XYZ file of C-alpha atoms in Angstrom:
639
model
C 208.573 57.045 101.962
C 211.180 54.322 102.157
C 210.696 51.498 99.644
C 210.460 48.084 101.361
C 210.022 46.219 98.073
C 213.499 44.665 98.089
C 213.034 43.032 101.498
C 211.795 39.488 101.953
C 208.709 38.844 104.074
C 210.633 38.140 107.286
C 212.827 41.215 106.869
C 209.758 43.322 106.146
C 208.065 41.957 109.252
C 211.077 42.931 111.362
C 211.104 46.442 109.888
C 207.388 46.941 110.501
C 207.444 45.626 114.098
C 208.152 48.925 115.781
C 206.312 48.740 119.104
C 207.475 46.799 122.143
C 210.246 44.209 122.439
C 211.353 42.483 119.219
C 213.739 39.555 118.911
C 215.189 39.071 115.444
C 216.913 35.699 115.162
C 219.132 36.349 112.180
C 220.892 33.417 110.580
C 224.268 33.719 108.881
C 224.096 35.697 105.646
C 220.420 36.559 106.179
C 220.790 40.333 105.791
C 220.597 41.483 109.401
C 222.430 44.792 108.842
C 220.125 45.565 105.952
C 217.129 44.807 108.164
C 218.319 47.018 111.035
C 219.104 49.979 108.773
C 215.741 49.718 106.994
C 214.037 49.504 110.389
C 215.754 52.723 111.493
C 214.750 54.472 108.271
C 211.167 53.195 108.598
C 210.895 54.522 112.158
C 211.953 57.966 110.953
C 209.480 57.681 108.059
C 206.686 57.089 110.556
C 207.523 60.214 112.544
C 210.086 59.101 115.109
C 212.750 61.763 115.557
C 216.209 60.506 114.521
C 217.735 61.601 117.842
C 215.344 59.246 119.662
C 216.840 56.185 117.932
C 219.820 54.279 119.316
C 221.637 51.383 117.634
C 224.541 49.681 119.396
C 226.979 47.158 118.011
C 230.395 45.757 118.920
C 233.032 46.914 116.458
C 233.869 50.265 114.915
C 233.712 48.645 111.487
C 230.178 47.330 112.072
C 229.027 50.670 113.519
C 230.520 52.598 110.602
C 228.879 50.328 108.018
C 225.511 50.461 109.768
C 225.697 54.234 110.105
C 226.516 54.764 106.434
C 223.850 52.362 105.177
C 221.220 53.997 107.382
C 222.162 57.489 106.247
C 222.011 56.367 102.600
C 218.338 55.508 103.157
C 217.459 58.795 104.863
C 216.674 62.174 103.263
C 219.722 64.406 103.015
C 217.888 67.287 104.692
C 217.242 65.629 108.062
C 218.258 67.941 110.914
C 219.440 65.235 113.336
C 220.833 61.733 113.075
C 220.225 58.483 114.928
C 222.926 57.433 117.418
C 224.753 54.436 115.934
C 227.838 53.468 117.904
C 229.734 50.707 119.678
C 229.006 50.001 123.332
C 232.226 51.711 124.384
C 231.822 54.784 122.167
C 228.260 55.245 123.415
C 229.385 55.049 127.039
C 232.197 57.546 126.435
C 229.596 60.097 125.239
C 227.573 59.623 128.424
C 230.653 59.845 130.644
C 231.850 63.042 128.923
C 228.470 64.606 129.640
C 228.356 63.551 133.287
C 232.058 63.187 134.121
C 231.692 64.958 137.457
C 229.363 62.222 138.704
C 232.124 59.652 138.321
C 234.882 61.826 139.787
C 236.410 63.018 136.513
C 236.306 66.099 134.362
C 235.300 66.117 130.702
C 238.882 65.961 129.462
C 239.455 62.491 130.954
C 241.750 60.107 129.111
C 241.282 56.416 128.301
C 244.148 54.048 129.063
C 245.019 51.338 126.585
C 245.985 47.871 127.817
C 249.692 48.704 128.126
C 248.953 51.881 130.100
C 246.725 49.950 132.504
C 249.325 47.220 133.043
C 251.981 49.880 133.565
C 249.893 51.501 136.294
C 249.394 48.145 138.036
C 253.130 47.496 137.847
C 253.744 50.875 139.455
C 251.370 49.962 142.300
C 252.956 46.530 142.796
C 256.388 48.134 143.074
C 255.011 50.792 145.435
C 253.637 48.058 147.716
C 257.051 46.361 147.734
C 255.611 43.158 146.251
C 257.527 40.577 144.242
C 256.935 41.479 140.566
C 257.201 37.870 139.419
C 254.350 36.804 141.677
C 252.254 39.909 141.036
C 252.684 40.196 137.279
C 250.689 43.152 135.943
C 249.251 41.216 132.991
C 247.700 38.610 135.286
C 246.342 41.187 137.754
C 244.815 43.222 134.926
C 243.148 40.103 133.479
C 241.563 39.271 136.852
C 240.315 42.837 137.338
C 238.930 42.925 133.796
C 237.062 39.651 134.256
C 235.505 40.846 137.512
C 234.476 44.182 136.007
C 232.802 42.550 133.036
C 230.788 40.450 135.466
C 229.633 43.682 137.096
C 231.774 43.520 140.237
C 234.164 46.062 141.774
C 236.767 45.899 144.511
C 234.204 46.832 147.174
C 232.144 43.746 146.235
C 235.157 41.500 146.831
C 236.593 43.184 149.918
C 234.259 41.484 152.360
C 234.593 38.066 150.711
C 238.345 37.450 150.664
C 239.504 34.014 151.758
C 243.282 34.178 151.370
C 246.254 36.519 151.636
C 246.436 36.552 147.838
C 242.855 37.808 147.531
C 243.417 40.412 150.252
C 246.468 41.769 148.436
C 244.651 41.640 145.094
C 241.786 43.743 146.479
C 244.292 46.239 147.907
C 246.001 46.546 144.516
C 242.630 46.996 142.810
C 241.526 49.617 145.345
C 244.736 51.586 144.803
C 244.383 51.175 141.041
C 240.912 52.752 141.079
C 242.120 55.566 143.349
C 244.992 56.383 140.981
C 242.648 56.323 137.978
C 240.581 58.957 139.776
C 243.661 61.009 140.645
C 244.885 60.913 137.055
C 241.479 61.615 135.488
C 241.502 58.427 133.459
C 239.536 55.248 132.777
C 240.593 51.866 131.558
C 238.619 50.245 128.739
C 236.446 48.141 131.045
C 235.570 51.176 133.185
C 233.748 52.785 130.292
C 230.887 50.304 130.670
C 230.900 49.576 134.384
C 231.178 53.250 135.393
C 228.371 54.206 133.025
C 226.090 51.537 134.497
C 227.011 52.522 138.052
C 226.407 56.206 137.354
C 223.023 55.568 135.743
C 221.995 53.297 138.611
C 222.958 55.899 141.236
C 221.508 58.927 139.422
C 217.868 58.370 138.503
C 217.546 61.807 136.902
C 220.344 61.002 134.453
C 218.839 57.597 133.718
C 215.476 59.266 133.083
C 217.164 61.628 130.636
C 218.552 58.785 128.519
C 215.427 56.647 128.803
C 213.371 59.567 127.455
C 215.965 60.419 124.800
C 216.353 56.915 123.347
C 212.819 55.632 123.007
C 213.763 53.107 120.304
C 216.803 50.933 120.952
C 218.522 48.391 118.686
C 221.295 45.988 119.715
C 223.275 44.076 117.107
C 224.973 40.703 117.845
C 222.976 40.384 121.058
C 224.288 36.860 121.615
C 227.728 38.383 122.279
C 226.645 40.694 125.112
C 228.194 40.140 128.534
C 226.646 40.783 131.931
C 227.456 44.502 132.159
C 226.269 45.182 128.583
C 223.057 43.318 129.358
C 222.502 45.535 132.413
C 223.111 48.718 130.434
C 220.538 47.801 127.785
C 218.037 46.625 130.390
C 218.240 49.987 132.188
C 217.940 52.098 129.033
C 214.953 50.112 127.687
C 213.093 49.775 130.988
C 210.728 52.710 130.481
C 209.509 52.337 126.889
C 210.361 48.669 126.159
C 210.860 49.481 122.468
C 213.891 47.225 122.340
C 214.881 45.383 119.175
C 217.743 42.909 119.512
C 219.302 41.058 116.614
C 221.444 37.990 116.912
C 221.946 34.278 116.477
C 222.663 31.988 119.413
C 224.180 29.534 116.938
C 226.985 32.044 116.407
C 227.875 32.538 120.082
C 231.627 31.876 120.014
C 232.973 34.352 122.566
C 231.901 32.952 125.941
C 235.593 32.921 126.936
C 235.440 36.723 126.635
C 232.362 36.940 128.813
C 229.602 36.621 126.190
C 226.479 35.041 127.698
C 224.364 32.974 125.324
C 221.563 32.997 127.920
C 221.021 36.714 127.216
C 219.482 35.910 123.850
C 217.960 32.570 124.896
C 215.975 34.161 127.735
C 214.995 37.374 125.946
C 211.360 36.328 125.644
C 211.082 35.694 129.383
C 212.924 38.929 130.193
C 210.545 40.906 127.965
C 206.992 39.476 127.916
C 204.961 39.905 124.704
C 208.116 39.807 122.599
C 207.605 39.559 118.848
C 209.990 36.890 117.504
C 211.010 37.117 113.866
C 213.361 34.655 112.190
C 215.542 35.696 109.279
C 216.276 32.293 107.779
C 216.865 33.030 104.091
C 220.581 33.010 103.404
C 221.786 35.176 100.524
C 225.451 34.240 100.778
C 226.015 30.527 100.347
C 225.152 27.691 97.997
C 222.374 25.310 99.030
C 224.825 22.478 99.749
C 226.773 24.667 102.171
C 223.591 25.709 103.956
C 222.351 22.107 104.151
C 225.665 21.020 105.691
C 225.625 23.887 108.205
C 222.055 23.079 109.287
C 222.893 19.398 109.728
C 225.845 20.228 111.976
C 224.234 22.837 114.233
C 221.114 20.737 114.814
C 223.278 18.524 117.040
C 223.360 21.316 119.634
C 220.715 21.416 122.353
C 221.317 24.932 123.706
C 219.780 26.890 120.844
C 216.658 28.530 119.437
C 214.876 26.806 116.584
C 216.054 28.113 113.234
C 216.672 26.487 109.842
C 218.538 28.364 107.154
C 217.385 28.053 103.554
C 218.433 29.671 100.305
C 217.245 30.168 96.757
C 220.833 29.798 95.543
C 221.814 26.769 93.455
C 223.019 23.549 95.075
C 226.583 24.298 94.032
C 229.589 22.075 94.544
C 229.935 19.385 97.176
C 232.184 19.853 100.194
C 235.659 18.522 99.496
C 237.088 16.396 102.326
C 240.785 15.548 102.297
C 242.501 13.250 104.780
C 246.260 13.795 104.451
C 249.245 11.966 105.904
C 250.507 14.813 108.091
C 250.478 18.591 108.539
C 252.952 19.162 105.683
C 250.764 17.263 103.226
C 247.741 19.100 104.603
C 249.326 22.491 103.943
C 250.534 21.367 100.521
C 247.070 20.123 99.568
C 245.545 23.494 100.435
C 248.210 25.464 98.577
C 247.915 23.300 95.454
C 244.126 23.660 95.518
C 244.599 27.442 95.837
C 246.920 27.425 92.824
C 244.267 25.541 90.846
C 241.675 28.163 91.791
C 244.029 31.027 90.940
C 244.708 29.473 87.526
C 240.940 29.594 86.922
C 240.897 33.336 87.598
C 239.859 33.351 91.246
C 241.323 36.317 93.133
C 243.640 35.380 96.028
C 241.593 37.526 98.445
C 238.535 35.380 97.647
C 240.168 32.370 99.330
C 240.466 31.855 103.095
C 242.307 29.256 105.167
C 240.606 29.021 108.567
C 242.140 27.269 111.568
C 241.082 26.732 115.172
C 244.321 27.892 116.845
C 247.022 30.339 115.812
C 249.845 27.801 116.025
C 248.408 26.006 112.979
C 249.358 28.864 110.669
C 253.053 27.951 110.732
C 252.961 25.017 108.262
C 250.735 27.012 105.875
C 252.997 30.059 105.927
C 255.969 27.885 105.018
C 254.118 26.109 102.198
C 252.772 29.321 100.667
C 256.350 30.620 100.638
C 257.631 27.425 99.032
C 255.130 27.615 96.190
C 255.444 31.407 95.924
C 251.714 31.972 96.391
C 250.852 35.368 97.895
C 249.183 35.214 101.297
C 248.150 37.590 104.030
C 247.645 36.700 107.682
C 244.930 38.369 109.711
C 246.805 38.630 112.986
C 250.485 38.130 113.735
C 252.634 35.806 111.644
C 253.959 32.773 113.496
C 257.616 33.783 113.815
C 256.624 37.333 114.732
C 254.494 36.278 117.688
C 255.787 37.628 120.950
C 256.094 34.314 122.754
C 257.888 32.651 119.819
C 260.389 35.519 119.656
C 260.859 35.300 123.435
C 261.868 31.630 123.317
C 264.163 32.166 120.333
C 265.739 35.084 122.217
C 266.430 32.764 125.176
C 268.284 30.380 122.870
C 270.243 33.207 121.184
C 271.158 34.838 124.502
C 272.267 31.525 125.981
C 274.795 31.123 123.158
C 275.647 34.855 123.033
C 275.171 36.582 126.432
C 276.664 39.727 124.901
C 273.544 40.041 122.686
C 272.054 42.962 124.603
C 268.989 43.128 122.360
C 268.018 39.592 123.364
C 268.947 40.146 127.015
C 266.736 43.229 127.157
C 263.854 41.274 125.629
C 263.851 38.361 128.070
C 265.480 39.541 131.294
C 262.033 40.245 132.724
C 260.083 37.440 130.984
C 258.489 36.091 133.021
C 258.563 39.013 135.453
C 261.598 39.033 137.742
C 261.310 42.572 139.121
C 264.180 43.876 136.993
C 263.199 47.359 135.831
C 264.371 49.675 133.049
C 266.758 51.669 135.250
C 268.423 48.446 136.379
C 268.790 47.299 132.778
C 270.369 50.632 131.772
C 272.932 50.361 134.571
C 273.610 46.738 133.693
C 274.241 47.587 130.048
C 276.460 50.530 131.086
C 278.680 48.145 133.080
C 277.483 49.489 136.431
C 276.099 46.279 137.913
C 278.237 46.703 141.034
C 276.407 49.944 141.838
C 273.089 48.119 142.106
C 271.606 46.945 145.428
C 272.715 43.481 146.536
C 269.190 42.074 146.123
C 269.071 43.252 142.502
C 272.546 41.874 141.769
C 271.377 38.489 143.007
C 268.426 38.586 140.599
C 270.693 39.484 137.676
C 273.198 36.772 138.553
C 270.353 34.241 138.782
C 269.198 35.275 135.302
C 272.647 34.807 133.774
C 272.992 31.492 135.595
C 269.697 30.468 133.978
C 271.077 31.319 130.527
C 274.147 29.207 131.337
C 271.875 26.273 132.220
C 270.026 26.685 128.912
C 273.292 26.641 126.957
C 274.615 23.582 128.800
C 271.330 21.769 128.155
C 271.290 22.799 124.470
C 274.821 21.451 124.030
C 273.563 17.917 124.714
C 269.963 17.961 123.476
C 267.846 18.664 120.416
C 266.253 22.134 119.937
C 262.750 20.804 120.638
C 263.956 19.515 124.018
C 265.680 22.826 124.742
C 262.454 24.714 124.092
C 260.603 22.523 126.589
C 263.490 22.988 129.037
C 263.182 26.774 128.680
C 259.436 26.610 129.234
C 259.818 24.762 132.526
C 263.100 26.146 133.899
C 262.357 29.837 133.324
C 258.827 29.629 134.764
C 257.376 30.686 131.407
C 255.032 27.697 131.162
C 253.676 28.232 134.673
C 253.236 31.941 133.990
C 251.348 31.421 130.722
C 248.989 28.882 132.287
C 247.712 31.585 134.649
C 246.725 33.895 131.792
C 243.535 32.161 130.725
C 242.685 31.566 127.055
C 245.328 33.972 125.751
C 248.069 32.325 127.804
C 247.072 28.835 126.653
C 247.197 30.010 123.034
C 250.686 31.453 123.553
C 251.765 28.183 125.112
C 250.418 26.298 122.076
C 252.498 28.507 119.794
C 255.681 27.741 121.745
C 254.909 24.030 121.621
C 254.388 24.316 117.867
C 257.865 25.861 117.683
C 259.110 22.772 119.517
C 257.296 20.582 116.980
C 258.857 22.225 113.935
C 262.271 22.114 115.631
C 262.315 18.309 115.420
C 263.257 18.791 111.755
C 266.813 19.549 112.972
C 267.272 16.349 114.964
C 269.664 14.962 112.334
C 272.184 17.731 113.020
C 274.805 18.122 115.741
C 273.167 19.652 118.837
C 274.818 23.075 118.660
C 274.549 23.223 114.870
C 270.850 22.334 115.114
C 270.142 25.266 117.417
C 271.968 27.706 115.158
C 270.101 26.360 112.104
C 266.771 26.867 113.879
C 267.654 30.476 114.726
C 268.842 31.236 111.190
C 265.851 29.633 109.485
C 263.345 31.287 111.827
C 264.897 34.647 110.936
C 264.603 33.884 107.226
C 260.987 32.720 107.480
C 259.985 35.472 109.881
C 261.569 38.348 108.035
C 261.098 40.077 104.714
C 259.700 37.835 101.999
C 257.595 40.172 99.882
C 254.993 37.506 99.231
C 253.795 37.668 102.830
C 252.720 41.288 102.643
C 250.805 41.115 99.387
C 247.504 42.962 99.720
C 245.840 40.481 97.397
C 247.060 37.321 99.068
C 245.105 34.270 100.190
C 243.724 35.028 103.665
C 244.926 33.008 106.655
C 243.138 33.497 109.982
C 241.559 31.869 112.996
C 237.860 31.073 112.787
C 237.193 33.577 115.570
C 238.806 36.297 113.445
C 236.664 35.335 110.433
C 233.363 36.158 112.186
C 231.485 38.709 110.080
C 233.539 38.008 106.947
C 232.706 36.003 103.830
C 234.714 34.380 101.048
C 233.788 32.395 97.931
C 236.244 29.612 98.850
C 236.932 28.494 102.428
C 239.346 25.847 103.727
C 238.665 24.621 107.270
C 241.783 22.779 108.401
C 242.910 20.590 111.291
C 239.591 18.828 111.809
C 240.883 16.410 114.409
C 239.786 15.563 117.912
C 241.686 17.733 120.396
C 242.356 20.441 117.820
C 238.869 21.061 116.464
C 236.926 20.440 118.612
C 239.557 21.848 120.933
C 240.128 20.453 124.397
C 241.950 21.804 127.428
C 244.014 19.157 129.256
C 242.042 16.418 127.486
C 238.741 17.574 128.938
C 235.722 19.481 127.694
C 232.248 20.043 129.103
C 228.996 19.680 127.204
C 228.854 23.487 126.957
C 232.417 23.588 125.578
C 231.555 21.023 122.897
C 228.488 22.982 121.841
C 230.548 26.155 121.520
C 233.107 24.310 119.403
C 230.264 23.136 117.151
C 228.988 26.725 116.883
C 232.491 27.723 115.850
C 232.462 25.075 113.103
C 229.039 26.360 112.009
C 230.444 29.883 111.778
C 233.371 28.586 109.709
C 231.153 26.764 107.207
C 228.823 29.733 106.770
C 231.711 32.060 105.839
C 231.765 30.311 102.435
C 229.781 31.327 99.378
C 230.803 28.797 96.726
C 232.853 25.902 98.084
C 234.086 24.491 101.387
C 237.203 22.344 101.787
C 237.743 20.293 104.957
C 241.084 18.759 105.921
C 242.366 16.428 108.600
C 245.521 14.350 108.988
C 246.325 10.744 109.861
C 249.095 11.935 112.176
C 250.371 15.300 113.306
C 253.447 16.653 115.047
C 252.101 18.175 118.263
C 254.226 19.547 121.083
C 257.309 17.870 119.666
C 255.738 14.412 119.328
C 254.222 12.699 116.306
C 250.740 11.585 117.294
C 248.021 9.558 115.605
C 245.054 11.794 114.771
C 241.383 11.005 115.337
C 239.020 12.681 112.838
C 236.747 15.386 114.242
C 233.201 14.314 115.050
C 232.007 17.360 113.074
C 233.016 15.678 109.805
C 230.527 12.867 110.443
C 227.692 15.314 111.152
C 227.659 16.460 107.520
C 225.383 14.340 105.276
C 227.585 11.927 103.354
C 225.927 12.768 100.024
C 227.337 16.318 100.345
C 230.929 15.063 100.717
C 233.432 14.703 97.879
C 236.398 12.622 99.050
C 239.890 13.577 97.876
C 242.520 11.012 96.951
C 245.899 12.132 98.237
C 248.511 13.112 95.659
C 251.887 11.408 95.836
C 253.831 13.988 93.910
C 255.359 17.242 95.082
C 255.348 16.501 98.785
C 258.041 18.064 100.967
C 259.811 16.053 103.607
C 262.271 18.400 105.279
C 262.173 21.885 106.686
C 265.257 22.766 104.623
C 263.363 22.182 101.369
C 260.922 24.895 102.342
C 263.710 27.415 102.605
C 266.109 26.448 99.875
C 264.018 24.748 97.205
């Protein structure tokens, strides 16, 4: 028999509640994975066959950890195993088994994002449409959003209200037909096609309802509409559905996550047993007290109050710095102090709201020679940053074929690979007149950029490129990802103001040279044991003894789009702050600035409202150092 002695009362209650619907509201650091794996082992102990147990989560890492921890609790001689997988992996297994019902054979392939966009581009060209207007990335994003809301092209066909929508539906219809012809699915299809197949084939649905009589769903607050439908169908017969989650950690609504799925679980499934895991094993008491005080300001939530038996620990350190350079320097110097005390670099995390904020920290870690590691792409290696720098380089050196190749179709201009090959081979005259016009317009654009750069600062040139090339307009149509890319370009414009003291042409060349130096091969950046830099979204599920939450200013965190935010947006931003605080075990550092260079302009900063939601007796105020501060970009490179 499995030993439940090392579970607390709430965890034990969740493990023992095996019949009917169960909602486990699991606070941060409350041992939810441990609870799920013990529950699976307990079910098997009580006679449930392992093959009748299903546990679904979101990431391969989470599924792998859950699978291993469950197997460690089970006897080694069991003849079958529970199904523990991600949503997508689970659906692939079903589709392999019943491929014929969705028009494929069992050897179907799965397209990645680039494959899917390539197919859409092929269709756009086949329809004779203008590639710039019908950019594959935008079309794919629209199709993906519709699919994750449970809709297909047939649902939209009778509800079109413009020529754009009519053409979009035609592209989507052809896209689905070609996926069938080529025996392939895109990533979104894996869920929507599984749900459609189960809905249309009752005998298959019966098979899976009878097979999986006990179902577990991890991170239920992150489920979207189609995932909700899948679980609802599978659990309909036996109702032995156990979902685990925390509405206070819903931070992915922009990806389609629906907080209402967990908030309405009790009304969806009458007689639900609700169990709250509120004992936090991760953080000090002061951190937990601060987190509770912040999240209680939200209205859209289920009642839950974290507590811990851990010591009070240190107070939260709040530092208000002059500007973003001082902010980065403060964090790096505090990291050095921790490292001198024996703290491992990997035990420290710098968390920011938006990717563009990493730039000043990367430069400061390099200046002080402190190892760091970015989760995600480094600032000067980000695609959109490299694109804009390539525009500047190509404007000064049109013979730079590498740069020309990179940007000639960014944003999309309908200039394909064959055209580029002929252009580079000196065969432009052999191209159709329409294509020659496009190429000439591109080179004329580069000429305009160079003429502008000859009489303006680099920051102004970057903004000129954004507007004149159509890049800004294009990025604004790409949703959250496009806005983030636009922020990164504007941050490049901000840092470029450091060259305003130089001659215009010299300033542009200095920017290009320094970006190459900072974005290239400093060994410190790739150290495995470096201080971690990442967005708060990327930190979900991770924990660190020491956490810095930076940029706590109105408009940055909480973030706003075009100076506006709804009540729901503000609550999600607060949940994001709650997630950030609860990543920390030992100490939290908060930083904000009095002014900040944003989008090429120095602006007065307003402190984030979240700072004032933390009890003042938990705050330790930092007095700004006067020594060691850097004033110029050059110092970062050549100190």
